[in-house]
Amino acid sequence: MQVNGEAYFFINVWMNFLSLYLAGTLCRLRIRQGRCLVSALLGGLYALLAWEIPFLRHLPFLCLIAFFMVLLAFSRDFLRPFPMLFFSAFLLSGISGYLMENSVSCLWILFFSAAFSLWISRIFRRGMIRPRNGLRLLICHHGKSVSIPAFRDSGNLLSEPITGLPVIVAPHSRLTHILPQSIRPQDLSTLPVGWRLISIETAGGKKTLMAFHPDRLQLQGKNALHSLDALIALSDFAEKRALLPEAIFHQEEETNASL
């Protein structure tokens, strides 16, 4: 199958975008489609130059352009998806190469590549994050993510007074990877802008916890991921697991999705 310059550029942009999407998914990063598209366009321009200048196809140049693509798509955490980009591109190039050898049209190549990317992403999200027992909470914030064990706590009736959102109590020690280093839960003066304060009563008395609204929140239960809308309150007494309020499960019952 012969491909002209315009089609070659478009196919490369599409494959670059899918490769970045897969790399970000495998690294559990937040996917910003606009940044990924700009990065994919950069890769497409490089592919056109390499088509005219074969010397640019050498491995050092490929690594350099891949580095800039990942840096542009995942500016805050670009080291992890860098090797995954090569892995994703290898998978997609194998599929597209096989289809091209069998004279499959460009449109079908693009379709099958997208379907394969979505399939792999779905398997990863439902399999790799799946806990052996109980529930698990995936928290994504400012381009970073962390997965921690979770527990249904019938005694957790916390909610944010203004928005009415339920409040999940999570151990601060498990979330340090995705939070600003300046935060100290015991020192309320380190409360970041945009965060809230949640008052709770425990056996030891009243406490005030720092809370934030994550960019994305998902709960793993019974082989399925459930998107949630809740605040995360940082605690120093919840050592291992996030304490899920009953309101979380009421949300799922209302949408006929049992956890």
Tab-separated table of C-alpha atoms in Angstrom:
chain	number	residue	atom	x	y	z
A	1	MET	CA	0.000	0.000	0.000
A	2	GLN	CA	1.418	3.370	-1.000
A	3	VAL	CA	1.026	6.325	1.332
A	4	ASN	CA	1.477	9.970	0.331
A	5	GLY	CA	3.036	12.635	2.535
A	6	GLU	CA	-0.231	13.964	3.977
A	7	ALA	CA	-1.519	10.504	4.877
A	8	TYR	CA	1.872	9.556	6.327
A	9	PHE	CA	1.808	12.641	8.565
A	10	PHE	CA	-1.776	12.037	9.719
A	11	ILE	CA	-1.135	8.357	10.484
A	12	ASN	CA	1.952	9.252	12.510
A	13	VAL	CA	0.089	11.911	14.478
A	14	TRP	CA	-2.702	9.443	15.238
A	15	MET	CA	-0.289	6.687	16.261
A	16	ASN	CA	1.710	9.113	18.397
A	17	PHE	CA	-1.447	10.215	20.182
A	18	LEU	CA	-2.499	6.622	20.858
A	19	SER	CA	1.005	5.739	22.052
A	20	LEU	CA	0.998	8.652	24.481
A	21	TYR	CA	-2.477	7.703	25.669
A	22	LEU	CA	-1.368	4.130	26.318
A	23	ALA	CA	1.853	5.231	28.029
A	24	GLY	CA	-0.039	7.565	30.334
A	25	THR	CA	-2.630	4.905	31.155
A	26	LEU	CA	-0.009	2.254	31.934
A	27	CYS	CA	1.747	4.734	34.246
A	28	ARG	CA	-1.571	5.775	35.849
A	29	LEU	CA	-1.123	9.413	34.905
A	30	ARG	CA	-3.773	11.979	34.143
A	31	ILE	CA	-4.296	12.158	30.377
A	32	ARG	CA	-4.493	15.721	29.067
A	33	GLN	CA	-5.727	15.231	25.526
A	34	GLY	CA	-4.739	18.722	24.350
A	35	ARG	CA	-1.127	18.298	25.472
A	36	CYS	CA	-1.005	14.811	23.986
A	37	LEU	CA	-2.300	16.124	20.660
A	38	VAL	CA	0.329	18.872	20.507
A	39	SER	CA	2.987	16.308	21.396
A	40	ALA	CA	1.669	13.963	18.703
A	41	LEU	CA	1.864	16.784	16.126
A	42	LEU	CA	5.502	17.327	17.097
A	43	GLY	CA	6.154	13.636	16.501
A	44	GLY	CA	4.373	13.826	13.155
A	45	LEU	CA	6.574	16.711	12.013
A	46	TYR	CA	9.645	14.735	13.029
A	47	ALA	CA	8.380	11.740	11.032
A	48	LEU	CA	8.085	13.923	7.910
A	49	LEU	CA	11.639	15.200	8.374
A	50	ALA	CA	12.930	11.676	8.931
A	51	TRP	CA	11.167	10.593	5.732
A	52	GLU	CA	13.174	13.153	3.783
A	53	ILE	CA	16.367	12.844	5.872
A	54	PRO	CA	17.026	9.140	6.629
A	55	PHE	CA	19.817	10.039	9.045
A	56	LEU	CA	17.189	11.256	11.540
A	57	ARG	CA	15.807	7.726	11.847
A	58	HIS	CA	18.765	6.628	13.973
A	59	LEU	CA	18.094	5.616	17.554
A	60	PRO	CA	19.621	8.677	19.317
A	61	PHE	CA	17.311	11.014	17.395
A	62	LEU	CA	14.318	8.765	18.079
A	63	CYS	CA	15.098	8.833	21.801
A	64	LEU	CA	15.492	12.604	21.742
A	65	ILE	CA	12.166	13.282	20.035
A	66	ALA	CA	10.448	10.738	22.311
A	67	PHE	CA	11.853	12.552	25.341
A	68	PHE	CA	10.462	15.902	24.171
A	69	MET	CA	7.105	14.329	23.344
A	70	VAL	CA	6.760	12.829	26.811
A	71	LEU	CA	7.975	16.049	28.439
A	72	LEU	CA	5.336	18.013	26.548
A	73	ALA	CA	2.511	15.561	27.262
A	74	PHE	CA	3.362	14.806	30.920
A	75	SER	CA	5.370	17.781	32.115
A	76	ARG	CA	5.220	17.030	35.845
A	77	ASP	CA	5.996	13.329	35.692
A	78	PHE	CA	7.738	12.473	32.435
A	79	LEU	CA	10.325	9.884	33.490
A	80	ARG	CA	7.958	6.943	33.991
A	81	PRO	CA	6.066	7.214	30.670
A	82	PHE	CA	9.297	7.600	28.671
A	83	PRO	CA	10.036	3.833	28.342
A	84	MET	CA	6.307	3.094	28.152
A	85	LEU	CA	6.047	5.296	25.068
A	86	PHE	CA	8.460	2.992	23.230
A	87	PHE	CA	6.537	-0.061	24.432
A	88	SER	CA	3.199	1.391	23.292
A	89	ALA	CA	4.628	2.489	19.946
A	90	PHE	CA	6.052	-1.001	19.425
A	91	LEU	CA	2.642	-2.595	19.986
A	92	LEU	CA	0.831	-0.189	17.681
A	93	SER	CA	3.481	-0.312	14.954
A	94	GLY	CA	3.229	-4.089	14.951
A	95	ILE	CA	-0.518	-3.929	14.367
A	96	SER	CA	-0.353	-1.209	11.735
A	97	GLY	CA	2.549	-2.930	9.946
A	98	TYR	CA	0.651	-6.195	9.732
A	99	LEU	CA	-2.460	-4.459	8.394
A	100	MET	CA	-0.451	-2.509	5.804
A	101	GLU	CA	1.186	-5.702	4.565
A	102	ASN	CA	-2.284	-7.084	3.986
A	103	SER	CA	-3.329	-3.977	1.992
A	104	VAL	CA	-5.759	-2.710	4.620
A	105	SER	CA	-6.842	0.888	4.035
A	106	CYS	CA	-5.541	3.731	6.201
A	107	LEU	CA	-8.934	4.357	7.767
A	108	TRP	CA	-9.215	0.758	8.929
A	109	ILE	CA	-5.673	0.898	10.303
A	110	LEU	CA	-6.566	3.966	12.348
A	111	PHE	CA	-9.774	2.347	13.569
A	112	PHE	CA	-8.154	-0.944	14.630
A	113	SER	CA	-5.282	0.889	16.345
A	114	ALA	CA	-7.700	3.018	18.377
A	115	ALA	CA	-9.806	-0.018	19.300
A	116	PHE	CA	-6.699	-1.911	20.393
A	117	SER	CA	-5.526	1.022	22.543
A	118	LEU	CA	-8.885	1.312	24.285
A	119	TRP	CA	-8.985	-2.458	24.841
A	120	ILE	CA	-5.524	-2.559	26.422
A	121	SER	CA	-6.342	0.475	28.588
A	122	ARG	CA	-9.551	-1.133	29.813
A	123	ILE	CA	-7.779	-4.385	30.681
A	124	PHE	CA	-5.110	-2.499	32.612
A	125	ARG	CA	-7.552	-0.338	34.541
A	126	ARG	CA	-9.691	-3.299	35.522
A	127	GLY	CA	-6.870	-5.759	36.105
A	128	MET	CA	-3.709	-4.029	37.272
A	129	ILE	CA	-5.484	-1.880	39.842
A	130	ARG	CA	-7.646	-4.737	41.070
A	131	PRO	CA	-6.955	-5.718	44.677
A	132	ARG	CA	-6.897	-9.315	45.804
A	133	ASN	CA	-9.365	-8.611	48.601
A	134	GLY	CA	-11.674	-5.754	49.562
A	135	LEU	CA	-11.776	-2.329	47.972
A	136	ARG	CA	-9.122	-0.050	46.552
A	137	LEU	CA	-9.198	3.700	45.961
A	138	LEU	CA	-7.470	5.389	43.013
A	139	ILE	CA	-6.738	9.077	43.635
A	140	CYS	CA	-5.489	11.331	40.815
A	141	HIS	CA	-4.422	14.885	41.560
A	142	HIS	CA	-2.343	17.402	39.581
A	143	GLY	CA	-1.128	14.818	37.076
A	144	LYS	CA	-0.109	12.233	39.691
A	145	SER	CA	-1.955	9.216	41.022
A	146	VAL	CA	-1.842	6.720	43.848
A	147	SER	CA	-3.821	3.570	44.636
A	148	ILE	CA	-4.478	2.683	48.288
A	149	PRO	CA	-6.587	0.084	50.148
A	150	ALA	CA	-10.038	1.249	51.224
A	151	PHE	CA	-12.515	0.203	53.889
A	152	ARG	CA	-16.264	0.772	54.148
A	153	ASP	CA	-16.633	2.600	57.447
A	154	SER	CA	-20.244	2.753	58.624
A	155	GLY	CA	-19.188	5.252	61.289
A	156	ASN	CA	-17.924	7.750	58.732
A	157	LEU	CA	-20.794	10.182	58.211
A	158	LEU	CA	-18.612	13.117	57.217
A	159	SER	CA	-19.661	15.581	54.534
A	160	GLU	CA	-18.428	18.991	53.429
A	161	PRO	CA	-20.896	21.623	54.749
A	162	ILE	CA	-20.934	23.882	51.673
A	163	THR	CA	-21.025	21.392	48.783
A	164	GLY	CA	-22.504	18.458	50.687
A	165	LEU	CA	-19.895	16.118	49.195
A	166	PRO	CA	-18.964	13.043	51.255
A	167	VAL	CA	-15.528	13.043	52.871
A	168	ILE	CA	-13.112	10.109	52.641
A	169	VAL	CA	-10.523	9.953	55.424
A	170	ALA	CA	-7.167	8.777	54.055
A	171	PRO	CA	-3.716	8.319	55.628
A	172	HIS	CA	-1.423	11.207	54.786
A	173	SER	CA	1.584	8.855	54.634
A	174	ARG	CA	0.036	7.061	51.628
A	175	LEU	CA	-0.596	10.266	49.675
A	176	THR	CA	2.703	12.134	50.014
A	177	HIS	CA	3.605	11.215	46.416
A	178	ILE	CA	0.751	13.285	44.953
A	179	LEU	CA	0.623	16.170	47.462
A	180	PRO	CA	2.785	19.282	47.955
A	181	GLN	CA	5.782	18.562	50.159
A	182	SER	CA	5.029	21.607	52.322
A	183	ILE	CA	1.842	20.080	53.752
A	184	ARG	CA	1.921	18.992	57.406
A	185	PRO	CA	-1.506	17.754	58.584
A	186	GLN	CA	-0.814	18.765	62.188
A	187	ASP	CA	0.024	22.351	61.178
A	188	LEU	CA	-3.068	24.038	59.735
A	189	SER	CA	-0.977	27.037	58.664
A	190	THR	CA	0.362	24.840	55.821
A	191	LEU	CA	-3.141	24.507	54.336
A	192	PRO	CA	-2.818	25.079	50.552
A	193	VAL	CA	-5.011	27.564	48.720
A	194	GLY	CA	-8.317	26.022	47.643
A	195	TRP	CA	-8.296	23.314	50.324
A	196	ARG	CA	-10.957	23.011	53.057
A	197	LEU	CA	-11.002	22.224	56.772
A	198	ILE	CA	-13.193	19.374	58.059
A	199	SER	CA	-14.060	19.033	61.756
A	200	ILE	CA	-14.504	15.496	63.092
A	201	GLU	CA	-15.081	13.841	66.448
A	202	THR	CA	-13.048	10.784	67.439
A	203	ALA	CA	-12.534	8.803	70.612
A	204	GLY	CA	-9.667	11.169	71.390
A	205	GLY	CA	-11.781	14.287	70.970
A	206	LYS	CA	-12.415	16.817	68.230
A	207	LYS	CA	-9.971	17.227	65.357
A	208	THR	CA	-9.684	19.408	62.266
A	209	LEU	CA	-8.472	17.757	59.074
A	210	MET	CA	-7.189	19.240	55.839
A	211	ALA	CA	-9.238	18.168	52.822
A	212	PHE	CA	-8.942	18.541	49.058
A	213	HIS	CA	-11.044	17.739	46.001
A	214	PRO	CA	-9.021	15.361	43.764
A	215	ASP	CA	-9.072	15.690	39.993
A	216	ARG	CA	-10.259	12.092	39.620
A	217	LEU	CA	-11.420	9.507	42.117
A	218	GLN	CA	-12.271	5.870	41.415
A	219	LEU	CA	-13.167	2.933	43.619
A	220	GLN	CA	-12.437	-0.680	42.686
A	221	GLY	CA	-15.102	-3.141	43.756
A	222	LYS	CA	-16.353	-6.459	42.397
A	223	ASN	CA	-14.194	-6.344	39.270
A	224	ALA	CA	-15.362	-2.877	38.199
A	225	LEU	CA	-14.211	0.712	38.579
A	226	HIS	CA	-16.665	3.261	39.919
A	227	SER	CA	-16.105	7.001	39.515
A	228	LEU	CA	-16.745	8.968	42.702
A	229	ASP	CA	-17.184	12.601	43.666
A	230	ALA	CA	-15.867	13.217	47.166
A	231	LEU	CA	-13.302	15.087	49.219
A	232	ILE	CA	-10.169	13.493	50.646
A	233	ALA	CA	-9.316	14.426	54.248
A	234	LEU	CA	-5.753	13.824	55.433
A	235	SER	CA	-5.370	11.950	58.659
A	236	ASP	CA	-2.526	10.729	60.847
A	237	PHE	CA	-4.640	8.106	62.627
A	238	ALA	CA	-5.821	6.198	59.528
A	239	GLU	CA	-2.575	4.297	59.075
A	240	LYS	CA	-3.223	1.847	56.259
A	241	ARG	CA	-6.589	2.282	54.551
A	242	ALA	CA	-8.919	4.994	53.365
A	243	LEU	CA	-12.150	5.152	55.367
A	244	LEU	CA	-15.102	5.356	53.002
A	245	PRO	CA	-18.314	7.053	54.189
A	246	GLU	CA	-21.707	5.437	53.739
A	247	ALA	CA	-22.704	8.277	51.393
A	248	ILE	CA	-20.266	6.873	48.799
A	249	PHE	CA	-22.253	3.663	48.595
A	250	HIS	CA	-25.543	5.510	48.531
A	251	GLN	CA	-24.285	7.265	45.385
A	252	GLU	CA	-23.730	3.903	43.750
A	253	GLU	CA	-27.114	2.553	44.817
A	254	GLU	CA	-28.801	5.530	43.202
A	255	THR	CA	-27.098	4.703	39.894
A	256	ASN	CA	-27.841	0.969	40.227
A	257	ALA	CA	-24.160	0.150	40.491
A	258	SER	CA	-23.452	-1.970	43.529
A	259	LEU	CA	-19.962	-2.033	44.990
